[in-house]
Coordinates of C-alpha atoms in Angstrom, one line a residue:
M28 CA -9.9 18.5 -0.4
L29 CA -8.4 21.7 -1.9
A30 CA -10.0 23.8 0.9
A31 CA -8.4 21.5 3.5
R32 CA -5.0 21.7 1.7
T33 CA -5.3 25.5 1.6
Q34 CA -5.9 25.7 5.3
S35 CA -3.2 23.2 6.1
K36 CA -0.7 24.9 3.9
S37 CA -1.3 28.3 5.6
T38 CA -0.8 26.6 8.9
K39 CA 2.6 25.3 7.8
S40 CA 3.6 28.7 6.5
G41 CA 2.2 30.7 9.4
E42 CA 0.1 32.8 7.1
Q43 CA -3.4 32.2 8.5
K44 CA -5.0 35.4 7.3
T45 CA -8.7 36.0 7.7
I46 CA -10.2 37.5 4.6
Y47 CA -12.9 39.7 6.1
S48 CA -14.1 41.2 2.8
I49 CA -15.0 37.7 1.5
L50 CA -16.6 36.8 4.9
F51 CA -18.8 39.9 4.9
I52 CA -19.9 39.4 1.4
I53 CA -20.8 35.7 1.8
G54 CA -22.5 36.7 5.1
L55 CA -24.5 39.3 3.2
C56 CA -25.5 36.8 0.6
H57 CA -26.5 34.4 3.4
M58 CA -28.8 37.2 4.8
L59 CA -30.3 37.8 1.4
N60 CA -30.9 34.0 0.8
D61 CA -32.4 33.4 4.2
S62 CA -34.6 36.5 4.1
I63 CA -36.2 35.0 1.0
Q64 CA -36.8 31.8 2.9
A65 CA -38.2 33.9 5.7
V66 CA -41.0 35.0 3.3
I67 CA -42.5 31.5 3.5
P68 CA -43.3 31.3 7.3
A69 CA -44.0 35.0 7.2
M70 CA -46.8 34.3 4.8
F71 CA -48.5 31.7 7.0
P72 CA -51.0 34.1 8.6
I73 CA -51.8 35.5 5.2
L74 CA -52.2 32.1 3.5
K75 CA -54.2 30.7 6.5
K76 CA -56.8 33.4 6.1
S77 CA -56.9 33.7 2.3
M78 CA -56.8 30.0 1.5
G79 CA -58.4 28.6 4.7
L80 CA -55.4 26.4 5.5
T81 CA -55.0 24.3 8.6
F82 CA -52.0 24.2 10.9
T83 CA -51.1 20.8 9.3
Q84 CA -51.2 22.3 5.8
L85 CA -49.0 25.2 6.9
G86 CA -46.6 22.7 8.4
L87 CA -46.5 20.9 5.0
I88 CA -45.4 24.1 3.3
S89 CA -42.5 24.4 5.7
F90 CA -41.8 20.7 5.3
A91 CA -41.6 21.1 1.5
L92 CA -39.0 23.9 1.9
Q93 CA -36.9 22.3 4.6
V94 CA -36.9 18.6 3.6
V95 CA -35.5 19.3 0.1
S96 CA -32.7 21.3 1.6
S97 CA -32.1 18.7 4.3
V98 CA -31.8 15.8 1.9
M99 CA -29.8 17.6 -0.7
Q100 CA -27.3 19.6 1.4
P101 CA -25.2 16.7 2.7
A102 CA -25.2 15.1 -0.8
I103 CA -24.1 18.4 -2.4
G104 CA -21.4 18.9 0.3
W105 CA -20.1 15.4 -0.2
Y106 CA -19.9 15.9 -4.0
T107 CA -18.2 19.3 -3.9
D108 CA -15.7 18.0 -1.3
K109 CA -14.5 15.8 -4.2
K110 CA -15.1 18.2 -7.1
Q111 CA -15.2 21.9 -6.3
M112 CA -17.9 23.9 -8.1
P113 CA -17.5 27.6 -7.4
F114 CA -20.3 28.7 -9.7
A115 CA -22.8 26.4 -8.0
L116 CA -23.4 29.4 -5.7
P117 CA -25.0 31.8 -8.2
T118 CA -26.7 28.8 -9.9
G119 CA -28.4 27.9 -6.6
L120 CA -29.8 31.5 -6.2
T121 CA -31.2 31.3 -9.7
F122 CA -33.4 28.5 -8.5
T123 CA -34.5 30.7 -5.6
F124 CA -35.2 33.6 -8.0
L125 CA -37.6 31.4 -10.0
G126 CA -39.2 30.1 -6.8
V127 CA -39.9 33.6 -5.5
I128 CA -41.6 34.6 -8.7
G129 CA -43.7 31.4 -8.7
L130 CA -44.7 32.1 -5.0
A131 CA -45.9 35.6 -5.8
F132 CA -48.2 34.4 -8.6
A133 CA -49.2 31.0 -7.2
P134 CA -53.0 30.5 -7.7
S135 CA -53.3 27.3 -5.6
Y136 CA -51.9 25.4 -2.7
T137 CA -50.1 23.0 -5.1
M138 CA -48.4 25.8 -6.9
I139 CA -47.2 27.2 -3.6
I140 CA -45.6 23.9 -2.8
I141 CA -43.9 23.7 -6.1
S142 CA -42.5 27.2 -5.8
V143 CA -41.3 26.5 -2.3
L144 CA -39.5 23.4 -3.6
F145 CA -37.5 25.6 -6.0
I146 CA -36.5 27.8 -3.1
G147 CA -35.5 24.7 -1.1
I148 CA -33.3 23.6 -4.0
G149 CA -31.6 26.9 -4.1
S150 CA -31.0 26.8 -0.3
A151 CA -29.6 23.3 -0.5
I152 CA -27.0 24.4 -3.1
F153 CA -26.1 27.6 -1.3
H154 CA -25.5 26.5 2.3
P155 CA -22.7 23.9 2.1
E156 CA -20.9 25.9 -0.5
G157 CA -21.3 29.2 1.4
S158 CA -20.0 27.5 4.5
R159 CA -17.0 26.2 2.5
V160 CA -16.2 29.8 1.3
A161 CA -16.3 30.9 5.0
Y162 CA -14.0 28.1 5.9
M163 CA -11.5 29.0 3.1
A164 CA -11.5 32.7 4.1
A165 CA -11.3 32.0 7.9
G166 CA -7.6 31.7 8.4
S167 CA -7.1 30.7 12.0
R168 CA -10.4 32.2 13.3
R169 CA -12.9 29.5 12.2
G170 CA -15.4 30.2 14.9
L171 CA -15.6 33.9 14.1
A172 CA -15.6 33.2 10.4
Q173 CA -18.5 30.8 10.7
S174 CA -20.3 33.2 13.0
I175 CA -20.1 36.0 10.4
Y176 CA -21.4 33.7 7.8
Q177 CA -24.2 32.2 9.9
V178 CA -25.3 35.5 11.5
G179 CA -26.1 36.7 8.0
G180 CA -28.6 33.8 7.7
N181 CA -30.1 34.4 11.1
S182 CA -30.4 38.1 10.4
G183 CA -32.3 37.2 7.2
Q184 CA -34.6 34.9 9.2
A185 CA -35.2 37.7 11.7
L186 CA -36.6 39.8 8.9
A187 CA -39.7 37.5 8.6
P188 CA -41.8 39.6 11.1
V189 CA -40.8 42.8 9.4
I190 CA -41.7 41.3 6.0
T191 CA -45.1 40.3 7.3
A192 CA -45.9 43.7 8.9
L193 CA -44.5 46.0 6.3
I194 CA -45.0 44.1 3.0
L195 CA -47.2 41.0 3.2
V196 CA -50.0 42.4 5.4
P197 CA -50.7 45.4 3.1
L198 CA -49.8 43.7 -0.2
G199 CA -50.7 40.1 0.5
Q200 CA -49.2 37.1 -1.3
F201 CA -48.2 39.2 -4.3
G202 CA -45.8 41.2 -2.1
A203 CA -43.4 38.3 -2.3
I204 CA -42.5 39.5 -5.8
W205 CA -40.3 42.2 -4.3
F206 CA -37.9 39.5 -3.2
S207 CA -37.1 38.6 -6.8
L208 CA -34.9 41.8 -6.6
V209 CA -33.3 40.4 -3.4
A210 CA -32.5 37.2 -5.2
A211 CA -31.1 39.1 -8.2
L212 CA -28.7 41.1 -6.0
A213 CA -27.6 37.9 -4.3
I214 CA -26.8 36.3 -7.7
I215 CA -24.6 39.3 -8.7
L216 CA -22.7 39.1 -5.4
L217 CA -22.2 35.4 -5.7
V218 CA -20.8 35.7 -9.1
Y219 CA -18.0 37.8 -7.5
I220 CA -17.6 35.2 -4.7
A221 CA -17.5 32.4 -7.3
R222 CA -14.6 34.1 -9.2
W223 CA -12.6 34.5 -5.9
Y224 CA -13.3 30.9 -5.1
S225 CA -12.2 29.7 -8.5
E226 CA -9.0 31.8 -8.4
T227 CA -8.2 30.4 -5.0
L228 CA -8.6 26.9 -6.2
Q229 CA -6.4 27.6 -9.2
T230 CA -3.7 29.0 -7.0
V231 CA -3.7 26.0 -4.8
A232 CA -3.7 23.7 -7.8
K233 CA -0.4 25.2 -8.9
Q234 CA 1.3 24.5 -5.6
P235 CA 3.1 21.2 -5.0
K236 CA 0.6 18.8 -3.5
T237 CA 2.8 17.2 -0.9
L238 CA 0.2 17.2 1.8
T239 CA -2.0 14.2 2.6
D240 CA -5.5 14.2 3.7
I241 CA -5.6 15.5 7.3
S242 CA -8.5 13.3 8.2
N243 CA -7.8 9.9 9.5
P244 CA -10.9 9.0 11.5
S245 CA -10.7 5.2 11.3
K246 CA -8.9 4.7 14.6
N247 CA -11.6 6.7 16.4
S248 CA -14.6 5.6 14.3
K249 CA -16.8 4.5 17.2
A250 CA -16.3 7.7 19.2
I251 CA -16.9 9.8 16.0
T252 CA -20.1 7.8 15.3
L253 CA -21.4 8.4 18.9
A254 CA -20.5 12.1 18.6
L255 CA -22.4 12.4 15.3
I256 CA -25.5 10.7 16.9
M257 CA -25.3 13.2 19.8
I258 CA -25.1 16.1 17.4
V259 CA -28.2 14.8 15.7
F260 CA -30.1 14.9 19.0
L261 CA -28.8 18.3 19.9
V262 CA -29.7 19.7 16.5
F263 CA -33.1 18.1 16.9
A264 CA -33.8 19.8 20.2
R265 CA -32.8 23.2 18.9
S266 CA -34.5 22.9 15.5
W267 CA -37.8 21.7 16.9
Y268 CA -37.9 24.5 19.4
M269 CA -37.0 27.0 16.7
S270 CA -39.7 25.6 14.4
C271 CA -42.3 25.8 17.1
I272 CA -41.5 29.5 17.9
T273 CA -41.1 30.8 14.3
N274 CA -44.0 28.9 12.8
F275 CA -46.7 28.8 15.6
Y276 CA -45.8 31.1 18.5
S277 CA -47.5 34.1 16.7
F278 CA -50.8 32.2 16.7
Y279 CA -50.3 31.5 20.5
V280 CA -49.8 35.2 21.4
M281 CA -52.7 36.2 19.2
D282 CA -55.0 33.8 21.0
N283 CA -53.7 34.3 24.5
Y284 CA -52.8 38.0 24.5
Q285 CA -55.5 39.2 22.0
L286 CA -53.0 40.7 19.6
T287 CA -53.1 41.5 15.9
V288 CA -50.9 39.8 13.3
S289 CA -48.5 42.7 13.2
Q290 CA -48.3 42.9 17.0
A291 CA -47.6 39.2 17.3
Q292 CA -44.8 39.4 14.8
V293 CA -42.8 41.6 17.2
Y294 CA -42.3 38.6 19.4
I295 CA -40.9 36.5 16.6
F296 CA -38.7 39.4 15.5
L297 CA -37.2 39.7 18.9
F298 CA -36.5 36.0 19.1
L299 CA -34.8 35.9 15.7
A300 CA -33.0 39.2 16.1
T301 CA -31.4 38.2 19.4
G302 CA -30.8 34.8 17.9
A303 CA -28.7 36.4 15.2
L304 CA -26.7 38.2 17.9
G305 CA -26.2 35.0 19.7
T306 CA -25.0 33.3 16.5
F307 CA -22.4 36.0 16.0
F308 CA -21.1 36.0 19.6
G309 CA -21.1 32.2 19.9
G310 CA -18.2 31.8 17.4
P311 CA -15.7 34.1 19.2
L312 CA -16.7 32.6 22.5
A313 CA -16.1 29.1 21.2
D314 CA -12.7 30.2 19.9
R315 CA -11.9 31.3 23.4
Y316 CA -13.7 28.9 25.7
G317 CA -14.2 25.8 23.6
K318 CA -16.9 24.7 21.2
R319 CA -18.4 21.9 23.4
N320 CA -18.7 24.3 26.3
V321 CA -20.7 26.8 24.2
I322 CA -23.0 24.1 22.9
L323 CA -23.6 22.9 26.4
V324 CA -24.4 26.3 27.9
S325 CA -26.5 27.2 24.9
L326 CA -29.0 24.5 25.4
L327 CA -29.1 24.0 29.1
G328 CA -28.9 27.8 29.7
S329 CA -32.1 28.3 27.6
A330 CA -34.0 25.4 29.0
P331 CA -35.4 27.0 32.2
L332 CA -36.6 30.0 30.3
A333 CA -38.2 27.9 27.6
I334 CA -40.1 26.0 30.2
I335 CA -41.6 29.1 31.9
L336 CA -42.3 31.1 28.7
P337 CA -45.9 29.8 28.2
F338 CA -46.8 30.9 31.8
V339 CA -45.8 34.5 31.8
G340 CA -47.6 37.6 30.6
P341 CA -47.2 39.5 27.4
I342 CA -44.5 41.9 28.7
F343 CA -42.3 39.3 30.3
A344 CA -42.7 37.2 27.2
Y345 CA -40.8 39.8 25.2
I346 CA -37.8 39.7 27.6
I347 CA -37.8 35.9 28.0
L348 CA -38.1 35.2 24.3
A349 CA -35.3 37.6 23.5
I350 CA -33.0 35.9 26.0
I351 CA -33.9 32.4 24.8
G352 CA -33.1 33.5 21.2
F353 CA -29.7 34.8 22.1
V354 CA -28.6 31.9 24.3
L355 CA -30.1 29.1 22.2
M356 CA -28.7 30.3 18.9
S357 CA -25.2 31.0 20.3
S358 CA -24.4 27.3 19.4
F359 CA -25.6 27.4 15.8
S360 CA -22.4 28.2 14.0
V361 CA -20.4 26.5 16.7
T362 CA -22.1 23.2 16.0
V363 CA -21.1 23.5 12.3
V364 CA -17.4 24.2 13.2
Y365 CA -17.4 21.4 15.8
A366 CA -18.7 18.9 13.1
Q367 CA -16.2 20.1 10.6
E368 CA -13.4 19.5 13.1
L369 CA -14.8 16.1 14.0
L370 CA -14.1 15.0 10.4
P371 CA -11.4 17.3 9.0
G372 CA -11.3 17.4 5.2
K373 CA -15.1 16.9 4.9
I374 CA -16.0 20.5 5.1
G375 CA -18.9 20.6 2.7
M376 CA -20.4 17.3 3.8
M377 CA -20.3 18.1 7.5
S378 CA -21.6 21.6 6.9
G379 CA -24.4 20.2 4.7
L380 CA -25.1 17.5 7.4
T381 CA -25.4 19.9 10.3
V382 CA -27.1 22.8 8.6
G383 CA -29.2 20.5 6.4
L384 CA -30.0 18.4 9.5
A385 CA -31.3 21.6 11.2
F386 CA -33.5 22.3 8.1
G387 CA -34.7 18.7 8.1
M388 CA -35.4 18.5 11.8
G389 CA -37.2 21.8 11.5
A390 CA -39.2 20.4 8.6
I391 CA -40.3 17.3 10.5
G392 CA -40.9 19.6 13.5
S393 CA -43.1 22.0 11.6
I394 CA -45.5 19.3 10.4
A395 CA -45.4 17.3 13.6
I396 CA -46.0 20.3 15.8
G397 CA -48.7 21.6 13.5
S398 CA -50.5 18.2 13.6
I399 CA -50.2 18.0 17.4
A400 CA -51.5 21.5 17.8
D401 CA -54.5 20.5 15.6
I402 CA -55.2 17.5 17.9
V403 CA -54.5 18.7 21.5
G404 CA -54.4 22.5 21.1
L405 CA -51.7 25.0 20.6
T406 CA -51.1 25.9 24.3
P407 CA -50.3 22.4 25.5
T408 CA -48.0 22.0 22.5
I409 CA -46.1 25.1 23.3
I410 CA -45.7 24.0 26.9
A411 CA -44.4 20.5 25.9
I412 CA -41.9 21.8 23.4
G413 CA -40.4 24.0 26.0
F414 CA -38.7 20.9 27.6
L415 CA -36.7 20.1 24.5
P416 CA -33.5 22.1 25.3
L417 CA -33.0 19.8 28.3
L418 CA -31.5 17.4 25.8
G419 CA -28.5 19.6 26.1
F420 CA -27.2 17.2 28.8
L421 CA -26.2 15.0 25.9
T422 CA -23.4 17.4 25.2
F423 CA -21.4 15.7 28.0
L424 CA -21.1 12.7 25.6
L425 CA -19.3 14.7 22.9
P426 CA -15.5 14.6 22.8
S427 CA -14.0 17.7 24.2
D428 CA -12.1 20.2 22.1
Q429 CA -8.9 18.9 23.7
K430 CA -9.7 15.3 22.7
L431 CA -10.2 16.4 19.1
E432 CA -6.8 18.1 19.2
E433 CA -5.3 14.8 20.5
W434 CA -6.9 12.9 17.6
Y435 CA -5.8 15.2 14.8
G436 CA -2.8 17.1 16.3
T437 CA -2.6 20.8 15.3
N438 CA -4.5 20.3 12.1
I439 CA -7.7 21.5 13.6
E440 CA -6.2 24.6 15.3

């Protein structure tokens, strides 16, 4: 609750300063963390060839990473809402550091799964607490702050094709060892963040605690429950489509366009790179035009392009995939902020729920899509998944930004 009190107190005093230095550092740490996670799907073509893995087994690797993060993130966010743990951030990256080393030396499929679980634990600890740091440093610009934080993660994910082409293709599985240095750098930066976080909490603790919890959702519990269900479906649509593209589209273009592994990774890089740009611009657009509006346009705007993508040639695929990435991911950080404002005072839990849900949905999607592709073929699977963004129509069932303001007054401004 201290983060919520900090934000509310600044509202009362009119001092809603955005601490950009903290936002940029936590965004950089998010990039480092997620670039390490990007190593895992980037290794799929390497592991498929060296270990003879099926699409289902590759999906299970992604599942191992994402399901741990999905299950743990909301629980960690819920706990740290009650008891802040600033130094959980560098602790989480220490788990990731150990997982990367294990991944580089893993002699078997089982050891790869175990190493990936360690990376998943590190991610589960980092994400809700990183989002809380962004919230605490946001001042009055929550959309922008969350975008700076989230764009770091999306930029890290966008590095996966580069990692594959420049490191993993020439060096193989052992090339992952270089990312132990990335994890070490993130740990050092997060120690600095943790100290700032701790000092901020100490400052708030010394102030008179005359404010009450800003969240009083009981009178709107049915509407909030419906909104949370709709958010689940919207995250499902975006995450399954993302999982399909990042995990399996490279195989699709290799089969249909007769491209090499390195050439196929260019498509994924464009998708993720423009997705990172979309994540950044989505927050400021939401601050100006409303969070629900950005979520709506994000999904429905990308739907027609996602549907026609499998039917175009290799050149047009570059353009269409880049546009899809930008439009679809413009709602990523916005969804987090919307959920946080749906239940004010539950910053860590709602961040863990939405981001963890994205990981979890992606985990289920990776194994389900892989299994479907093994049964019916990859091309029909890519075609079917293209219709998922049409679920964006469910955004009309979410309370508007104005409705949230009516529920909570100026506390969510």
